[in-house]
């Protein structure tokens, strides 16, 4: 791996900035996401910073089943993020639609609209699970990047 | 080497350095996937129509002219040398003239 690739990989792994978006959740997972960002669980020690715009975000953290009203808005926000970008599905509803799967107003899980990098189940998802998912995503990115570069 | 401290030269050096820095490191950034959404306004996912803003300068020009006149007076007073009669007289005459003009303007 070249030094340039190492520096780029290091900077991406050490500062994955996130954008949180609710696509129709009951707010249970939203509260747990906010809990994870507080000092008690402190997911910010991994370099995560909550941003208010997709232009600055590397990871889109989504909670809730994708409602029909939110589907195009979610896609628009995903398209507005710069590459490389990743998506975290937080909670049972984001993973598969949860209890709302099959409802008339719900498209379903997140992967029906945008590609998902990691699924974190739970109802609501525990902050420890969010931290575990984030760490595993960062580890997967690291191993994935290294494999991609070595395959060149 | 003192020429490097002259503002125009220092400005050109700084501008060149920043340009080279940006050009070098922009090669490190990943190539973006072209998408029309990337250049649209972010409005929490809403399709917000962008409007071109053309600022009107009518209210700006009176302030700009007033500022320029008084700023020149200030600079002249600040840079005058009290020992030299010519250098002392010209700024004072300028300030007195400005004072007369502004008095006439404001009284009217």
CSV table of C-alpha atoms in Angstrom, one decimal:
chain,number,residue,atom,x,y,z
A,1,UNK,CA,0.0,0.0,0.0
A,2,UNK,CA,1.4,3.3,-1.0
A,3,UNK,CA,2.0,6.0,1.6
A,4,UNK,CA,-0.6,8.2,0.0
A,5,UNK,CA,-3.2,5.4,0.2
A,6,UNK,CA,-2.2,4.8,3.9
A,7,UNK,CA,-2.7,8.4,4.8
A,8,UNK,CA,-6.1,8.6,3.0
A,9,UNK,CA,-7.3,5.4,4.7
A,10,UNK,CA,-6.1,6.5,8.1
A,11,UNK,CA,-7.8,9.9,7.8
A,12,UNK,CA,-11.1,8.2,6.7
A,13,UNK,CA,-11.0,5.7,9.5
A,14,UNK,CA,-10.2,8.2,12.2
A,15,UNK,CA,-12.9,10.7,11.3
A,16,UNK,CA,-16.1,9.2,9.9
A,17,UNK,CA,-18.5,12.1,10.2
A,18,UNK,CA,-22.2,11.2,10.4
A,19,UNK,CA,-25.5,12.6,9.3
A,20,UNK,CA,-28.5,11.3,11.1
A,21,UNK,CA,-31.8,11.0,9.3
A,22,UNK,CA,-35.2,9.7,10.5
A,23,UNK,CA,-37.3,8.1,7.8
A,24,UNK,CA,-40.4,7.6,9.8
A,25,UNK,CA,-39.2,6.2,13.1
A,26,UNK,CA,-41.0,6.4,16.4
A,27,UNK,CA,-37.9,8.3,17.7
A,28,UNK,CA,-36.9,5.4,20.0
A,29,UNK,CA,-33.8,4.7,17.9
A,30,UNK,CA,-33.2,8.4,17.5
A,31,UNK,CA,-33.0,8.8,21.2
A,32,UNK,CA,-30.5,5.9,21.4
A,33,UNK,CA,-28.4,7.4,18.7
A,34,UNK,CA,-28.2,10.6,20.6
A,35,UNK,CA,-27.4,8.6,23.7
A,36,UNK,CA,-24.5,7.0,21.9
A,37,UNK,CA,-23.2,10.5,21.1
A,38,UNK,CA,-23.3,11.6,24.8
A,39,UNK,CA,-20.3,11.3,27.1
A,40,UNK,CA,-21.7,8.2,28.8
A,41,UNK,CA,-21.3,6.0,25.7
A,42,UNK,CA,-19.1,8.5,23.8
A,43,UNK,CA,-19.1,7.1,20.3
A,44,UNK,CA,-17.2,10.3,19.4
A,45,UNK,CA,-14.0,8.7,20.7
A,46,UNK,CA,-13.9,6.9,17.3
A,47,UNK,CA,-13.9,10.2,15.5
A,48,UNK,CA,-17.6,10.4,14.8
A,49,UNK,CA,-19.0,13.9,14.6
A,50,UNK,CA,-22.6,14.6,14.0
A,51,UNK,CA,-23.0,17.0,11.1
A,52,UNK,CA,-26.1,18.9,9.9
A,53,UNK,CA,-25.5,18.5,6.2
A,54,UNK,CA,-24.8,15.6,3.9
A,55,UNK,CA,-22.0,17.6,2.2
A,56,UNK,CA,-19.8,17.1,5.2
A,57,UNK,CA,-20.9,13.5,6.1
A,58,UNK,CA,-19.2,10.2,5.4
A,59,UNK,CA,-21.8,8.0,7.0
A,60,UNK,CA,-25.6,8.3,6.8
A,61,UNK,CA,-27.2,6.9,9.9
A,62,UNK,CA,-30.8,6.2,9.3
A,63,UNK,CA,-33.5,5.1,11.7
A,64,UNK,CA,-37.0,4.1,11.0
A,65,UNK,CA,-38.8,2.3,8.2
A,66,UNK,CA,-38.7,4.1,4.9
A,67,UNK,CA,-42.2,5.6,4.4
A,68,UNK,CA,-43.5,6.4,0.9
A,69,UNK,CA,-43.2,10.1,1.7
A,70,UNK,CA,-39.6,9.8,2.8
A,71,UNK,CA,-38.3,7.5,0.1
A,72,UNK,CA,-37.4,10.1,-2.5
A,73,UNK,CA,-36.1,12.5,0.2
A,74,UNK,CA,-33.9,9.8,1.6
A,75,UNK,CA,-32.6,9.0,-1.9
A,76,UNK,CA,-32.0,12.7,-2.5
A,77,UNK,CA,-30.0,13.1,0.7
A,78,UNK,CA,-27.9,10.0,-0.1
A,79,UNK,CA,-27.2,11.4,-3.6
A,80,UNK,CA,-26.0,14.7,-2.1
A,81,UNK,CA,-23.3,13.0,0.0
A,82,UNK,CA,-19.8,13.0,-1.4
A,83,UNK,CA,-18.0,9.7,-2.2
A,84,UNK,CA,-17.0,7.5,-0.5
A,85,UNK,CA,-20.1,7.2,1.6
A,86,UNK,CA,-21.6,4.5,3.8
A,87,UNK,CA,-25.0,3.8,5.3
A,88,UNK,CA,-25.9,2.5,8.7
A,89,UNK,CA,-29.4,1.0,9.2
A,90,UNK,CA,-30.3,1.5,12.9
A,91,UNK,CA,-33.0,-0.5,14.4
A,92,UNK,CA,-35.3,-3.3,13.3
A,93,UNK,CA,-37.4,-0.9,11.2
A,94,UNK,CA,-34.5,0.4,9.2
A,95,UNK,CA,-33.1,-3.1,8.8
A,96,UNK,CA,-36.3,-4.8,7.5
A,97,UNK,CA,-39.3,-2.5,8.0
A,98,UNK,CA,-39.8,-4.0,11.5
A,99,UNK,CA,-43.4,-4.1,12.7
A,100,UNK,CA,-44.4,-1.7,9.9
A,101,UNK,CA,-43.2,-4.0,7.1
A,102,UNK,CA,-46.1,-4.5,4.7
A,103,UNK,CA,-48.0,-1.4,5.7
A,104,UNK,CA,-49.7,0.6,3.0
A,105,UNK,CA,-47.5,3.7,3.7
A,106,UNK,CA,-44.2,2.0,4.1
A,107,UNK,CA,-41.7,1.0,1.4
A,108,UNK,CA,-39.9,-1.3,3.8
A,109,UNK,CA,-36.3,-1.6,5.0
A,110,UNK,CA,-33.6,0.9,4.1
A,111,UNK,CA,-32.0,-1.4,1.5
A,112,UNK,CA,-35.1,-1.1,-0.7
A,113,UNK,CA,-34.1,2.5,-1.4
A,114,UNK,CA,-30.3,2.9,-0.9
A,115,UNK,CA,-27.4,0.5,-0.5
A,116,UNK,CA,-26.7,-0.3,3.2
A,117,UNK,CA,-23.2,-0.8,4.6
A,118,UNK,CA,-24.1,-2.1,8.0
A,119,UNK,CA,-27.3,-3.3,9.8
A,120,UNK,CA,-27.7,-2.7,13.6
A,121,UNK,CA,-30.8,-4.5,14.8
A,122,UNK,CA,-32.8,-3.7,18.0
A,123,UNK,CA,-36.0,-2.1,19.1
A,124,UNK,CA,-34.8,0.2,20.2
A,125,UNK,CA,-31.2,-0.5,19.4
A,126,UNK,CA,-28.9,-0.2,22.4
A,127,UNK,CA,-26.1,2.4,22.3
A,128,UNK,CA,-23.6,-0.5,22.9
A,129,UNK,CA,-24.9,-2.1,19.8
A,130,UNK,CA,-24.5,1.1,17.9
A,131,UNK,CA,-20.9,1.4,19.1
A,132,UNK,CA,-20.3,-2.3,18.1
A,133,UNK,CA,-21.7,-1.7,14.7
A,134,UNK,CA,-19.6,1.4,14.2
A,135,UNK,CA,-16.4,-0.3,15.2
A,136,UNK,CA,-17.2,-3.3,12.9
A,137,UNK,CA,-18.0,-0.9,10.0
A,138,UNK,CA,-14.6,0.9,10.6
A,139,UNK,CA,-12.9,-2.5,10.7
A,140,UNK,CA,-14.6,-3.6,7.6
A,141,UNK,CA,-13.6,-0.4,5.8
A,142,UNK,CA,-10.0,-0.9,6.8
A,143,UNK,CA,-9.9,-4.5,5.7
A,144,UNK,CA,-11.9,-3.7,2.6
A,145,UNK,CA,-9.6,-0.9,1.6
A,146,UNK,CA,-6.5,-2.9,2.1
A,147,UNK,CA,-7.9,-5.8,0.0
A,148,UNK,CA,-8.9,-3.4,-2.7
A,149,UNK,CA,-5.5,-1.8,-2.9
A,150,UNK,CA,-3.6,-5.1,-2.7
A,151,UNK,CA,-5.7,-6.4,-5.6
A,152,UNK,CA,-4.5,-3.7,-7.9
B,1,UNK,CA,15.4,39.5,0.2
B,2,UNK,CA,13.4,42.5,1.4
B,3,UNK,CA,11.5,42.4,-1.8
B,4,UNK,CA,9.7,39.3,-0.5
B,5,UNK,CA,8.2,41.5,2.2
B,6,UNK,CA,6.6,43.9,-0.3
B,7,UNK,CA,2.8,43.3,-0.2
B,8,UNK,CA,2.3,42.6,-3.9
B,9,UNK,CA,5.2,40.1,-3.9
B,10,UNK,CA,4.1,38.4,-0.7
B,11,UNK,CA,0.5,38.2,-2.1
B,12,UNK,CA,1.7,36.6,-5.3
B,13,UNK,CA,3.9,34.1,-3.4
B,14,UNK,CA,1.0,33.2,-1.0
B,15,UNK,CA,-1.4,32.8,-3.9
B,16,UNK,CA,1.0,30.5,-5.8
B,17,UNK,CA,1.6,28.4,-2.7
B,18,UNK,CA,-2.1,28.0,-2.0
B,19,UNK,CA,-2.8,27.1,-5.6
B,20,UNK,CA,0.0,24.5,-5.7
B,21,UNK,CA,-1.1,23.1,-2.4
B,22,UNK,CA,-4.7,22.8,-3.6
B,23,UNK,CA,-3.8,21.3,-7.0
B,24,UNK,CA,-1.5,18.7,-5.4
B,25,UNK,CA,-3.9,17.5,-2.8
B,26,UNK,CA,-7.0,17.6,-5.0
B,27,UNK,CA,-5.5,14.6,-6.8
B,28,UNK,CA,-5.8,12.7,-3.6
B,29,UNK,CA,-9.5,13.3,-3.3
B,30,UNK,CA,-11.7,10.5,-4.8
B,31,UNK,CA,-13.3,11.3,-8.1
B,32,UNK,CA,-17.0,12.1,-7.5
B,33,UNK,CA,-19.8,10.2,-9.1
B,34,UNK,CA,-21.6,12.9,-11.1
B,35,UNK,CA,-25.1,13.4,-9.8
B,36,UNK,CA,-27.4,16.5,-10.4
B,37,UNK,CA,-28.3,16.4,-6.7
B,38,UNK,CA,-24.8,17.2,-5.7
B,39,UNK,CA,-25.1,20.8,-6.9
B,40,UNK,CA,-28.6,21.4,-5.6
B,41,UNK,CA,-29.5,23.2,-2.4
B,42,UNK,CA,-29.7,20.9,0.7
B,43,UNK,CA,-33.1,21.4,2.3
B,44,UNK,CA,-33.4,18.3,4.5
B,45,UNK,CA,-34.3,16.2,1.4
B,46,UNK,CA,-36.9,18.6,0.0
B,47,UNK,CA,-36.6,19.6,-3.7
B,48,UNK,CA,-36.0,23.3,-3.0
B,49,UNK,CA,-36.0,25.5,-6.1
B,50,UNK,CA,-32.8,27.6,-6.3
B,51,UNK,CA,-33.2,31.3,-7.0
B,52,UNK,CA,-30.5,33.5,-8.5
B,53,UNK,CA,-29.9,36.4,-6.1
B,54,UNK,CA,-28.9,39.7,-7.8
B,55,UNK,CA,-28.0,42.2,-5.1
B,56,UNK,CA,-29.0,45.8,-5.6
B,57,UNK,CA,-26.2,48.3,-5.0
B,58,UNK,CA,-28.2,51.5,-4.9
B,59,UNK,CA,-28.1,51.8,-1.1
B,60,UNK,CA,-24.4,50.8,-1.0
B,61,UNK,CA,-23.0,53.6,-3.2
B,62,UNK,CA,-23.8,56.6,-0.9
B,63,UNK,CA,-22.2,54.8,2.0
B,64,UNK,CA,-19.2,53.9,-0.1
B,65,UNK,CA,-18.6,57.4,-1.3
B,66,UNK,CA,-19.0,58.9,2.2
B,67,UNK,CA,-16.6,56.3,3.6
B,68,UNK,CA,-14.0,57.0,0.9
B,69,UNK,CA,-14.0,60.7,1.4
B,70,UNK,CA,-13.7,60.5,5.2
B,71,UNK,CA,-11.2,57.6,5.0
B,72,UNK,CA,-8.9,59.6,2.7
B,73,UNK,CA,-9.1,62.5,5.2
B,74,UNK,CA,-8.2,60.2,8.0
B,75,UNK,CA,-5.2,58.8,6.1
B,76,UNK,CA,-4.0,62.2,5.2
B,77,UNK,CA,-4.2,63.3,8.8
B,78,UNK,CA,-2.5,60.2,10.0
B,79,UNK,CA,0.4,60.4,7.6
B,80,UNK,CA,1.1,64.2,7.8
B,81,UNK,CA,4.3,65.5,9.3
B,82,UNK,CA,3.8,68.4,11.6
B,83,UNK,CA,7.3,69.7,11.0
B,84,UNK,CA,6.8,70.3,7.3
B,85,UNK,CA,4.5,73.2,6.5
B,86,UNK,CA,3.3,71.8,3.1
B,87,UNK,CA,2.7,68.4,4.6
B,88,UNK,CA,0.8,70.0,7.5
B,89,UNK,CA,-1.3,72.3,5.4
B,90,UNK,CA,-2.7,70.0,2.7
B,91,UNK,CA,-4.5,67.5,4.9
B,92,UNK,CA,-5.9,70.3,7.1
B,93,UNK,CA,-7.2,72.2,4.0
B,94,UNK,CA,-8.8,68.9,2.8
B,95,UNK,CA,-10.4,68.2,6.1
B,96,UNK,CA,-11.7,71.8,6.4
B,97,UNK,CA,-13.2,71.6,2.8
B,98,UNK,CA,-14.9,68.3,3.7
B,99,UNK,CA,-16.3,69.8,6.8
B,100,UNK,CA,-17.7,72.8,4.9
B,101,UNK,CA,-19.2,70.5,2.3
B,102,UNK,CA,-20.8,68.1,4.8
B,103,UNK,CA,-22.1,71.1,6.8
B,104,UNK,CA,-23.8,72.5,3.7
B,105,UNK,CA,-25.2,69.1,2.8
B,106,UNK,CA,-26.6,68.3,6.2
B,107,UNK,CA,-28.0,71.8,6.8
B,108,UNK,CA,-29.8,71.8,3.5
